[in-house]
Tab-separated table of C-alpha atoms in Angstrom:
chain	number	residue	atom	x	y	z
A	1	ARG	CA	15.234	-1.471	-28.224
A	2	ALA	CA	14.883	2.289	-27.780
A	3	GLY	CA	17.951	2.296	-25.527
A	4	ALA	CA	20.073	0.553	-28.170
A	5	ARG	CA	18.866	2.999	-30.854
A	6	GLU	CA	19.712	5.937	-28.596
A	7	ILE	CA	23.228	4.633	-27.940
A	8	GLN	CA	23.804	4.019	-31.662
A	9	HIS	CA	22.770	7.591	-32.495
A	10	THR	CA	24.612	9.380	-29.701
A	11	GLU	CA	27.954	7.545	-29.521
A	12	GLU	CA	30.676	7.267	-32.122
A	13	PHE	CA	31.563	3.867	-33.559
A	14	PHE	CA	34.660	3.286	-35.678
A	15	ILE	CA	37.486	0.810	-36.073
A	16	LYS	CA	40.525	2.167	-34.293
A	17	PRO	CA	43.922	1.697	-35.938
A	18	GLU	CA	46.195	-0.668	-33.999
A	19	SER	CA	49.846	-1.566	-34.384
A	20	ARG	CA	49.082	-5.313	-34.287
A	21	VAL	CA	46.260	-7.685	-35.106
A	22	ALA	CA	44.209	-8.698	-32.061
A	23	GLN	CA	45.151	-12.263	-31.094
A	24	LEU	CA	42.674	-14.926	-30.072
A	25	ASP	CA	43.691	-16.531	-26.764
A	26	THR	CA	43.458	-20.296	-27.288
A	27	SER	CA	45.702	-21.341	-24.398
A	28	GLN	CA	42.612	-22.563	-22.485
A	29	TRP	CA	41.022	-24.403	-25.413
A	30	PRO	CA	40.629	-28.155	-24.775
A	31	LEU	CA	42.632	-31.137	-26.007
A	32	LEU	CA	43.979	-30.887	-29.574
A	33	LEU	CA	42.793	-27.278	-30.071
A	34	LYS	CA	45.032	-25.907	-27.314
A	35	ASN	CA	47.231	-23.043	-28.604
A	36	PHE	CA	45.488	-23.329	-31.980
A	37	ASP	CA	46.470	-19.720	-32.785
A	38	LYS	CA	50.176	-20.643	-32.578
A	39	LEU	CA	49.937	-23.106	-35.494
A	40	ASN	CA	51.316	-22.045	-38.883
A	41	VAL	CA	48.567	-21.010	-41.322
A	42	MET	CA	48.487	-22.648	-44.759
A	43	THR	CA	45.187	-21.008	-45.698
A	44	ALA	CA	42.260	-19.487	-43.815
A	45	HIS	CA	39.686	-20.208	-46.539
A	46	TYR	CA	37.423	-23.247	-46.219
A	47	THR	CA	33.724	-24.087	-45.963
A	48	PRO	CA	32.728	-25.161	-42.426
A	49	LEU	CA	30.368	-28.141	-42.300
A	50	SER	CA	27.830	-28.848	-39.564
A	51	SER	CA	28.979	-32.478	-39.261
A	52	GLY	CA	31.123	-33.701	-36.381
A	53	ALA	CA	31.242	-32.303	-32.855
A	54	ASN	CA	33.629	-31.036	-30.216
A	55	PRO	CA	35.099	-34.174	-28.530
A	56	LEU	CA	33.852	-32.989	-25.107
A	57	LYS	CA	30.299	-32.369	-26.394
A	58	ARG	CA	29.607	-35.555	-28.318
A	59	GLU	CA	26.349	-37.431	-27.745
A	60	ILE	CA	26.827	-39.651	-24.675
A	61	SER	CA	26.661	-42.881	-26.740
A	62	ASP	CA	29.405	-41.592	-29.081
A	63	TYR	CA	31.319	-40.121	-26.147
A	64	VAL	CA	31.531	-43.496	-24.384
A	65	ARG	CA	32.439	-45.360	-27.571
A	66	SER	CA	35.267	-42.976	-28.451
A	67	GLY	CA	36.811	-42.613	-25.006
A	68	PHE	CA	39.175	-44.232	-22.543
A	69	ILE	CA	39.468	-44.645	-18.764
A	70	ASN	CA	42.622	-43.955	-16.753
A	71	LEU	CA	41.949	-46.777	-14.306
A	72	ASP	CA	43.599	-47.413	-10.943
A	73	LYS	CA	43.940	-51.187	-11.292
A	74	PRO	CA	43.218	-53.027	-8.033
A	75	SER	CA	45.524	-55.740	-6.716
A	76	ASN	CA	44.783	-59.454	-7.394
A	77	PRO	CA	42.661	-59.497	-10.591
A	78	SER	CA	44.593	-59.708	-13.869
A	79	SER	CA	44.539	-56.875	-16.430
A	80	HIS	CA	42.408	-59.044	-18.732
A	81	GLU	CA	39.795	-59.603	-16.008
A	82	VAL	CA	39.619	-55.872	-15.198
A	83	VAL	CA	39.122	-54.960	-18.872
A	84	ALA	CA	36.384	-57.623	-19.203
A	85	TRP	CA	34.581	-56.184	-16.147
A	86	ILE	CA	34.698	-52.677	-17.652
A	87	ARG	CA	33.260	-54.038	-20.906
A	88	ARG	CA	30.392	-55.658	-18.993
A	89	ILE	CA	29.678	-52.572	-16.831
A	90	LEU	CA	29.563	-50.149	-19.785
A	91	ARG	CA	27.828	-52.671	-22.083
A	92	VAL	CA	30.193	-52.115	-25.001
A	93	GLU	CA	31.537	-54.603	-27.549
A	94	LYS	CA	35.257	-53.918	-27.494
A	95	THR	CA	37.832	-52.812	-24.916
A	96	GLY	CA	41.622	-52.926	-24.742
A	97	HIS	CA	44.387	-51.819	-22.395
A	98	SER	CA	47.726	-50.007	-22.611
A	99	GLY	CA	49.980	-52.795	-21.343
A	100	THR	CA	49.595	-55.788	-19.036
A	101	LEU	CA	50.100	-55.407	-15.293
A	102	ASP	CA	50.754	-58.508	-13.170
A	103	PRO	CA	47.824	-59.458	-10.883
A	104	LYS	CA	49.503	-58.129	-7.711
A	105	VAL	CA	50.613	-54.854	-9.363
A	106	THR	CA	48.390	-51.770	-8.980
A	107	GLY	CA	48.247	-48.379	-10.661
A	108	CYS	CA	47.739	-46.759	-14.036
A	109	LEU	CA	45.980	-48.966	-16.595
A	110	ILE	CA	44.560	-47.125	-19.612
A	111	VAL	CA	41.395	-48.925	-20.756
A	112	CYS	CA	40.371	-47.962	-24.310
A	113	ILE	CA	36.730	-48.358	-25.371
A	114	GLU	CA	35.424	-49.256	-28.863
A	115	ARG	CA	36.885	-46.706	-31.325
A	116	ALA	CA	39.720	-45.749	-28.951
A	117	THR	CA	41.076	-49.322	-29.171
A	118	ARG	CA	42.667	-48.168	-32.451
A	119	LEU	CA	45.203	-46.344	-30.275
A	120	VAL	CA	46.029	-49.329	-28.047
A	121	LYS	CA	49.163	-50.338	-29.970
A	122	SER	CA	50.707	-46.857	-29.729
A	123	GLN	CA	49.876	-46.715	-25.998
A	124	GLN	CA	51.404	-50.138	-25.333
A	125	SER	CA	54.712	-48.976	-26.818
A	126	ALA	CA	54.755	-45.716	-24.791
A	127	GLY	CA	57.172	-45.296	-21.859
A	128	LYS	CA	56.148	-46.212	-18.309
A	129	GLU	CA	57.021	-45.073	-14.775
A	130	TYR	CA	56.892	-47.230	-11.635
A	131	VAL	CA	57.349	-46.943	-7.886
A	132	GLY	CA	58.430	-50.229	-6.333
A	133	ILE	CA	59.728	-51.836	-3.142
A	134	VAL	CA	62.775	-54.107	-3.272
A	135	ARG	CA	63.650	-56.508	-0.427
A	136	LEU	CA	67.353	-57.291	0.030
A	137	HIS	CA	68.261	-60.739	1.406
A	138	ASN	CA	71.156	-59.465	3.541
A	139	ALA	CA	72.247	-56.173	5.079
A	140	ILE	CA	74.336	-53.657	3.126
A	141	GLU	CA	76.837	-51.070	4.361
A	142	ASN	CA	74.693	-47.961	3.902
A	143	GLU	CA	71.858	-46.371	1.944
A	144	ALA	CA	74.283	-44.684	-0.486
A	145	GLN	CA	75.440	-48.089	-1.740
A	146	LEU	CA	71.870	-48.990	-2.759
A	147	ALA	CA	71.322	-45.554	-4.347
A	148	ARG	CA	74.503	-45.966	-6.448
A	149	ALA	CA	73.472	-49.468	-7.552
A	150	ILE	CA	70.006	-48.271	-8.650
A	151	GLU	CA	71.490	-45.369	-10.631
A	152	THR	CA	74.037	-47.751	-12.201
A	153	LEU	CA	71.222	-49.854	-13.672
A	154	THR	CA	70.230	-47.278	-16.310
A	155	GLY	CA	70.517	-47.292	-20.085
A	156	ALA	CA	70.152	-50.417	-22.254
A	157	LEU	CA	69.985	-53.572	-20.100
A	158	PHE	CA	69.730	-57.264	-20.941
A	159	GLN	CA	66.616	-58.894	-19.456
A	160	ARG	CA	65.042	-62.330	-19.518
A	161	PRO	CA	61.348	-62.418	-18.494
A	162	PRO	CA	60.720	-64.013	-15.062
A	163	LEU	CA	59.379	-67.568	-14.722
A	164	ILE	CA	55.814	-66.408	-14.014
A	165	ALA	CA	55.672	-64.248	-17.166
A	166	ALA	CA	53.211	-65.358	-19.854
A	167	VAL	CA	55.684	-64.706	-22.704
A	168	LYS	CA	58.556	-66.595	-24.299
A	169	ARG	CA	61.594	-66.426	-22.014
A	170	GLN	CA	64.192	-65.150	-24.432
A	171	LEU	CA	66.910	-62.573	-23.816
A	172	ARG	CA	65.911	-59.026	-24.778
A	173	VAL	CA	67.227	-55.477	-24.419
A	174	ARG	CA	65.165	-52.861	-22.565
A	175	THR	CA	66.101	-49.257	-21.766
A	176	ILE	CA	65.894	-47.700	-18.294
A	177	TYR	CA	65.712	-43.932	-18.839
A	178	GLU	CA	66.093	-42.872	-15.211
A	179	SER	CA	65.951	-44.437	-11.741
A	180	LYS	CA	66.493	-43.239	-8.177
A	181	LEU	CA	66.188	-44.401	-4.572
A	182	VAL	CA	63.366	-42.721	-2.645
A	183	GLU	CA	63.802	-44.273	0.821
A	184	TYR	CA	65.582	-47.174	2.557
A	185	ASP	CA	64.758	-48.981	5.807
A	186	PRO	CA	67.951	-50.787	6.991
A	187	GLU	CA	66.121	-52.750	9.744
A	188	ARG	CA	63.693	-54.471	7.377
A	189	ARG	CA	66.082	-54.219	4.389
A	190	LEU	CA	63.358	-52.637	2.237
A	191	GLY	CA	64.094	-49.942	-0.344
A	192	ILE	CA	61.549	-47.761	-2.178
A	193	PHE	CA	62.676	-46.743	-5.678
A	194	TRP	CA	61.286	-44.890	-8.710
A	195	VAL	CA	62.054	-45.899	-12.296
A	196	SER	CA	61.221	-44.499	-15.744
A	197	CYS	CA	61.609	-47.136	-18.446
A	198	GLU	CA	60.763	-48.422	-21.899
A	199	ALA	CA	57.587	-50.435	-22.468
A	200	GLY	CA	58.100	-54.145	-21.797
A	201	THR	CA	60.645	-53.707	-18.993
A	202	TYR	CA	60.354	-56.289	-16.189
A	203	ILE	CA	60.818	-54.536	-12.835
A	204	ARG	CA	60.872	-57.941	-11.105
A	205	THR	CA	63.976	-58.837	-13.152
A	206	LEU	CA	65.468	-55.408	-12.394
A	207	CYS	CA	65.155	-56.083	-8.642
A	208	VAL	CA	66.920	-59.455	-9.035
A	209	HIS	CA	69.748	-57.720	-10.944
A	210	LEU	CA	69.934	-55.081	-8.197
A	211	GLY	CA	70.471	-57.817	-5.588
A	212	LEU	CA	73.171	-59.434	-7.745
A	213	LEU	CA	74.936	-56.096	-8.210
A	214	LEU	CA	74.996	-55.528	-4.437
A	215	GLY	CA	76.130	-59.116	-3.817
A	216	VAL	CA	73.347	-59.815	-1.290
A	217	GLY	CA	70.461	-60.959	-3.481
A	218	GLY	CA	67.100	-59.238	-3.788
A	219	GLN	CA	63.516	-59.543	-4.973
A	220	MET	CA	60.569	-57.298	-5.760
A	221	GLN	CA	58.163	-56.907	-2.853
A	222	GLU	CA	55.575	-54.489	-4.243
A	223	LEU	CA	54.994	-52.460	-7.426
A	224	ARG	CA	52.772	-49.631	-8.623
A	225	ARG	CA	52.658	-48.034	-12.080
A	226	VAL	CA	52.468	-44.253	-11.647
A	227	ARG	CA	52.541	-43.225	-15.316
A	228	SER	CA	51.658	-44.801	-18.656
A	229	GLY	CA	52.558	-42.727	-21.717
A	230	ILE	CA	51.483	-39.135	-21.076
A	231	LEU	CA	48.951	-40.000	-18.334
A	232	GLY	CA	49.850	-40.283	-14.656
A	233	GLU	CA	48.161	-40.775	-11.292
A	234	LYS	CA	46.990	-37.149	-11.171
A	235	ASP	CA	45.384	-37.205	-14.636
A	236	ASN	CA	41.796	-38.081	-13.741
A	237	MET	CA	42.589	-41.561	-12.411
A	238	VAL	CA	39.441	-43.436	-11.320
A	239	THR	CA	38.650	-46.717	-9.553
A	240	MET	CA	36.399	-49.594	-10.601
A	241	HIS	CA	33.769	-48.338	-8.126
A	242	ASP	CA	33.749	-44.919	-9.838
A	243	VAL	CA	32.993	-46.556	-13.198
A	244	LEU	CA	30.218	-48.696	-11.690
A	245	ASP	CA	28.642	-45.704	-9.896
A	246	ALA	CA	28.806	-43.502	-13.019
A	247	GLN	CA	26.995	-46.115	-15.117
A	248	TRP	CA	24.394	-46.612	-12.344
A	249	GLN	CA	23.709	-42.853	-12.236
A	250	TYR	CA	23.150	-42.792	-15.989
A	251	ASP	CA	20.925	-45.894	-16.012
A	252	ASN	CA	18.729	-44.829	-13.085
A	253	ASN	CA	18.828	-41.002	-13.036
A	254	LYS	CA	19.708	-40.262	-16.688
A	255	ASP	CA	22.617	-38.184	-15.398
A	256	ASP	CA	25.569	-38.496	-17.789
A	257	SER	CA	27.818	-35.986	-15.970
A	258	TYR	CA	29.513	-38.754	-13.945
A	259	LEU	CA	30.213	-40.842	-17.064
A	260	ARG	CA	31.744	-37.776	-18.730
A	261	ARG	CA	34.046	-37.307	-15.721
A	262	VAL	CA	35.110	-40.959	-15.590
A	263	ILE	CA	35.632	-41.389	-19.358
A	264	LEU	CA	37.960	-39.073	-21.299
A	265	PRO	CA	37.913	-38.484	-25.097
A	266	LEU	CA	40.550	-40.429	-27.055
A	267	GLU	CA	42.008	-37.074	-28.234
A	268	LYS	CA	43.521	-36.688	-24.745
A	269	LEU	CA	45.970	-39.508	-25.583
A	270	LEU	CA	47.249	-37.596	-28.632
A	271	THR	CA	48.007	-34.188	-27.106
A	272	SER	CA	51.776	-34.816	-27.256
A	273	HIS	CA	51.722	-35.375	-31.055
A	274	LYS	CA	52.423	-32.696	-33.667
A	275	ARG	CA	49.179	-31.564	-35.316
A	276	LEU	CA	47.949	-31.124	-38.888
A	277	VAL	CA	44.543	-29.418	-39.292
A	278	MET	CA	42.491	-30.422	-42.353
A	279	LYS	CA	39.566	-28.768	-44.136
A	280	ASP	CA	36.138	-30.248	-43.379
A	281	SER	CA	35.704	-31.214	-47.053
A	282	ALA	CA	38.837	-33.428	-46.933
A	283	VAL	CA	37.950	-35.337	-43.745
A	284	ASN	CA	35.809	-38.143	-45.171
A	285	ALA	CA	38.239	-38.779	-48.021
A	286	ILE	CA	40.992	-39.435	-45.442
A	287	CYS	CA	38.639	-41.775	-43.534
A	288	TYR	CA	38.331	-43.766	-46.788
A	289	GLY	CA	42.134	-43.921	-47.140
A	290	ALA	CA	42.922	-40.949	-49.397
A	291	LYS	CA	46.405	-39.440	-49.289
A	292	ILE	CA	46.879	-36.404	-47.045
A	293	MET	CA	47.528	-33.708	-49.650
A	294	LEU	CA	48.695	-30.124	-49.130
A	295	PRO	CA	45.619	-28.401	-50.681
A	296	GLY	CA	43.493	-29.877	-47.869
A	297	VAL	CA	45.719	-28.547	-45.055
A	298	LEU	CA	44.573	-25.496	-43.064
A	299	ARG	CA	47.237	-25.309	-40.336
A	300	TYR	CA	50.342	-27.217	-39.292
A	301	GLU	CA	52.622	-27.257	-36.288
A	302	ASP	CA	56.265	-26.229	-35.944
A	303	GLY	CA	58.927	-28.916	-35.623
A	304	ILE	CA	57.423	-31.631	-37.855
A	305	GLU	CA	60.160	-33.971	-39.135
A	306	VAL	CA	60.077	-36.624	-41.869
A	307	ASN	CA	58.934	-40.071	-40.596
A	308	GLN	CA	57.595	-38.530	-37.369
A	309	GLU	CA	54.210	-39.760	-36.120
A	310	ILE	CA	51.677	-36.907	-36.242
A	311	VAL	CA	47.938	-36.568	-35.631
A	312	VAL	CA	45.573	-35.224	-38.302
A	313	ILE	CA	42.619	-33.303	-36.828
A	314	THR	CA	39.474	-31.437	-37.878
A	315	THR	CA	38.673	-27.790	-37.177
A	316	LYS	CA	36.536	-28.962	-34.227
A	317	GLY	CA	39.491	-30.780	-32.636
A	318	GLU	CA	38.502	-34.365	-33.541
A	319	ALA	CA	41.272	-36.836	-34.377
A	320	ILE	CA	40.941	-38.152	-37.941
A	321	CYS	CA	43.987	-40.421	-38.092
A	322	LEU	CA	47.562	-41.033	-37.050
A	323	ALA	CA	49.988	-40.435	-39.913
A	324	ILE	CA	53.696	-40.566	-40.767
A	325	ALA	CA	54.999	-37.185	-41.971
A	326	LEU	CA	56.561	-37.099	-45.448
A	327	MET	CA	57.381	-33.370	-45.309
A	328	THR	CA	59.040	-31.183	-42.699
A	329	THR	CA	57.487	-27.944	-41.468
A	330	ALA	CA	59.945	-25.990	-43.649
A	331	VAL	CA	58.962	-27.915	-46.798
A	332	ILE	CA	55.221	-27.561	-46.081
A	333	SER	CA	55.619	-23.780	-45.800
A	334	THR	CA	57.304	-23.530	-49.226
A	335	CYS	CA	55.080	-25.928	-51.240
A	336	ASP	CA	51.530	-25.635	-52.508
A	337	HIS	CA	50.991	-29.247	-53.607
A	338	GLY	CA	52.204	-32.737	-52.768
A	339	ILE	CA	51.656	-35.505	-50.214
A	340	VAL	CA	52.188	-34.240	-46.651
A	341	ALA	CA	51.839	-37.546	-44.796
A	342	LYS	CA	50.835	-41.175	-45.226
A	343	ILE	CA	48.110	-42.683	-43.067
A	344	LYS	CA	49.211	-45.029	-40.280
A	345	ARG	CA	45.858	-45.658	-38.532
A	346	VAL	CA	42.440	-44.152	-39.275
A	347	ILE	CA	40.615	-43.244	-36.051
A	348	MET	CA	37.412	-41.506	-37.182
A	349	GLU	CA	34.467	-43.543	-38.468
A	350	ARG	CA	33.657	-43.249	-42.167
A	351	ASP	CA	30.830	-40.891	-43.205
A	352	THR	CA	30.996	-38.866	-39.979
A	353	TYR	CA	31.509	-35.996	-42.431
A	354	PRO	CA	29.767	-35.874	-45.854
A	355	ARG	CA	31.464	-37.200	-48.979
A	356	LYS	CA	32.982	-34.278	-50.898
A	357	TRP	CA	35.102	-35.892	-53.596
A	358	GLY	CA	34.146	-36.659	-57.196
A	359	LEU	CA	32.169	-33.412	-57.514
A	360	GLY	CA	34.582	-31.529	-59.827
A	361	PRO	CA	33.959	-30.873	-63.556
A	362	LYS	CA	36.197	-33.727	-64.818
A	363	ALA	CA	34.795	-36.248	-62.323
A	364	SER	CA	31.209	-35.259	-63.181
A	365	GLN	CA	31.928	-35.599	-66.915
A	366	LYS	CA	33.523	-39.006	-66.332
A	367	LYS	CA	30.470	-40.268	-64.385
A	368	MET	CA	28.181	-39.127	-67.195
A	369	MET	CA	30.337	-40.903	-69.817
A	370	ILE	CA	30.282	-44.137	-67.762
A	371	GLN	CA	26.465	-43.956	-67.644
A	372	LYS	CA	26.306	-43.461	-71.436
A	373	GLY	CA	28.707	-46.369	-72.060
A	374	LEU	CA	31.485	-44.160	-73.454
A	375	LEU	CA	33.809	-45.489	-70.711
A	376	ASP	CA	33.824	-48.890	-69.029
A	377	LYS	CA	32.624	-49.320	-65.432
A	378	HIS	CA	36.145	-48.573	-64.118
A	379	GLY	CA	36.350	-45.294	-66.061
A	380	LYS	CA	38.812	-46.646	-68.650
A	381	PRO	CA	38.445	-45.993	-72.400
A	382	ASN	CA	36.649	-48.555	-74.576
A	383	GLU	CA	35.789	-48.769	-78.292
A	384	SER	CA	33.086	-46.055	-77.892
A	385	THR	CA	35.342	-43.493	-76.189
A	386	PRO	CA	35.780	-40.224	-78.193
A	387	ASP	CA	39.320	-39.512	-79.454
A	388	SER	CA	39.274	-36.087	-77.783
A	389	TRP	CA	38.884	-37.726	-74.345
A	390	LYS	CA	41.736	-40.168	-75.024
A	391	LYS	CA	44.079	-37.313	-75.918
A	392	GLU	CA	43.104	-34.839	-73.203
A	393	TYR	CA	42.318	-36.934	-70.132
A	394	VAL	CA	45.185	-38.219	-67.977
A	395	ASP	CA	44.349	-40.765	-65.282
A	396	TYR	CA	47.059	-40.076	-62.715
A	397	ARG	CA	46.168	-43.179	-60.727
A	398	TRP	CA	47.491	-45.334	-63.549
A	399	VAL	CA	50.394	-43.117	-64.616
A	400	GLN	CA	51.836	-43.362	-61.104
A	401	GLY	CA	51.090	-47.105	-60.940
A	402	VAL	CA	53.008	-48.400	-63.978
A	403	TRP	CA	54.294	-51.973	-63.583
A	404	LEU	CA	57.407	-53.137	-65.393
A	405	LEU	CA	56.666	-56.262	-67.348
A	406	HIS	CA	59.736	-58.410	-66.703
A	407	SER	CA	60.665	-57.383	-63.169
A	408	GLY	CA	57.318	-56.643	-61.530
A	409	GLN	CA	58.749	-53.396	-60.109
A	410	ARG	CA	57.534	-49.835	-60.548
A	411	GLY	CA	59.889	-47.709	-62.661
A	412	ALA	CA	60.433	-44.800	-65.024
A	413	LEU	CA	58.835	-44.463	-68.468
A	414	CYS	CA	60.447	-45.893	-71.643
A	415	SER	CA	61.982	-42.629	-72.822
A	416	GLU	CA	63.890	-42.442	-69.539
A	417	GLY	CA	65.289	-45.969	-69.775
A	418	TRP	CA	62.645	-48.561	-68.991
A	419	ALA	CA	63.739	-52.104	-68.322
A	420	GLY	CA	60.407	-53.272	-69.740
A	421	CYS	CA	57.265	-51.926	-71.416
A	422	CYS	CA	53.587	-52.644	-72.020
A	423	HIS	CA	52.325	-55.797	-73.705
A	424	LEU	CA	51.825	-53.935	-76.992
A	425	CYS	CA	55.588	-53.335	-77.248
A	426	LEU	CA	56.958	-56.738	-76.266
A	427	GLU	CA	59.090	-57.067	-79.394
A	428	HIS	CA	61.134	-54.074	-78.243
A	429	VAL	CA	61.868	-55.498	-74.793
A	430	ARG	CA	64.668	-57.894	-73.932
A	431	PRO	CA	63.217	-61.256	-72.758
A	432	GLY	CA	62.761	-61.405	-69.018
A	433	PRO	CA	61.620	-63.994	-66.454
A	434	ARG	CA	58.083	-62.598	-66.345
A	435	GLN	CA	57.519	-61.964	-70.055
A	436	SER	CA	55.390	-65.093	-70.376
A	437	ALA	CA	52.953	-63.669	-67.833
A	438	ALA	CA	51.978	-61.060	-70.479
A	439	TRP	CA	51.305	-58.442	-67.825
A	440	THR	CA	49.796	-55.169	-68.957
A	441	CYS	CA	51.055	-51.922	-67.544
A	442	GLY	CA	48.307	-49.707	-66.172
A	443	VAL	CA	48.928	-46.916	-68.704
A	444	GLN	CA	46.791	-46.915	-71.838
A	445	TRP	CA	48.860	-47.448	-75.003
A	446	HIS	CA	47.250	-44.464	-76.764
A	447	PHE	CA	48.382	-42.205	-73.917
A	448	LEU	CA	51.976	-43.457	-74.082
A	449	GLN	CA	51.997	-43.041	-77.854
A	450	SER	CA	50.491	-39.545	-77.778
A	451	GLN	CA	53.090	-38.444	-75.247
A	452	GLY	CA	55.932	-39.997	-77.270
A	453	MET	CA	56.793	-42.258	-74.346
A	454	CYS	CA	56.132	-45.689	-75.826
A	455	CYS	CA	58.713	-47.929	-77.491
């Protein structure tokens, strides 16, 4: 302590002027927080909450139930059997995989566990890469002929599933992005090839087409999937024995380090998506289905386009949901309110973060009025509601949700040319097919009248 006091008294301490602000290096940060400093800043002001955790430092029970395994599928068992074995080994309730592999096919099978199964559909539709062996029925002139034929079979191709496939055998179009010949053995008439293709492509059918194109006939001899989506053979691929050993170590030695190496957090599957970082106070509202609004956004990534699938994350790097962007990066940077994206699939469990909505002055006043009977249980005016509340309060949920009486479609207000109006104004509306239903629009009549918008 004396040494620190001596240093503080003898040396000079001051903030030196610099030409630029010191940058935080986030290039080595994990998963969805990588290059966090390169995201565009909407605001830097928010209240951090102690809830949630870094995906790599979750409690082991949560870690297992929100993770996936990049499994090297063995030959002979079906994909369904392998996934069932994993479920039994890890003692979890739900597992799913990223796309069926035939029993004899080996390679990359992404097995999602519990909460990560919410990403299965997006993984099944991701592109795949394969290395296969094709056997030709007769000899060909040279290796170049086979190489040309393989490269010819690229782009959109017609395919009918093979006889052994467990799907309806109807003609379909699948895209081959790229393919090339790796090696050819003319003595045994075996060719090794690599192909990058759309999900749902049958490589067995591709080999038959290759034989037809060469005029000698051909069939698939062997196949291995080397990439599924963004994960390949070199991305922490493990075997069934690794999973079994990791669970044994945890059960008998209470050592969870092996489980953490075998299982990866679900956020790893989303690292190729554009990111939107939300305030901690907005997280639970999104988990309950609230719209993703601009005031809750902290940071956003460059290159976001309308209708693009993005991932919404917390400040700790946890995935909240997958969403469809409704604004581009340019629009987000120029606006201060509005809906940024619509939810496609919620990933995070509800109440992981505390509930932070309904705490404002209007919401608090509304709750108090409901308790006193001045509003009904849904927060709508009744006979006891003060006139001042009816005039001042606007319930935007109902204003945006107006239903036209005769057509059943949402539309503009009367003053802007309604095709129909509320049940209190029926005499002013032309008869329509749904008039007899006597539907009520969601807007209170007193509000329409006070705004001069009613018929």
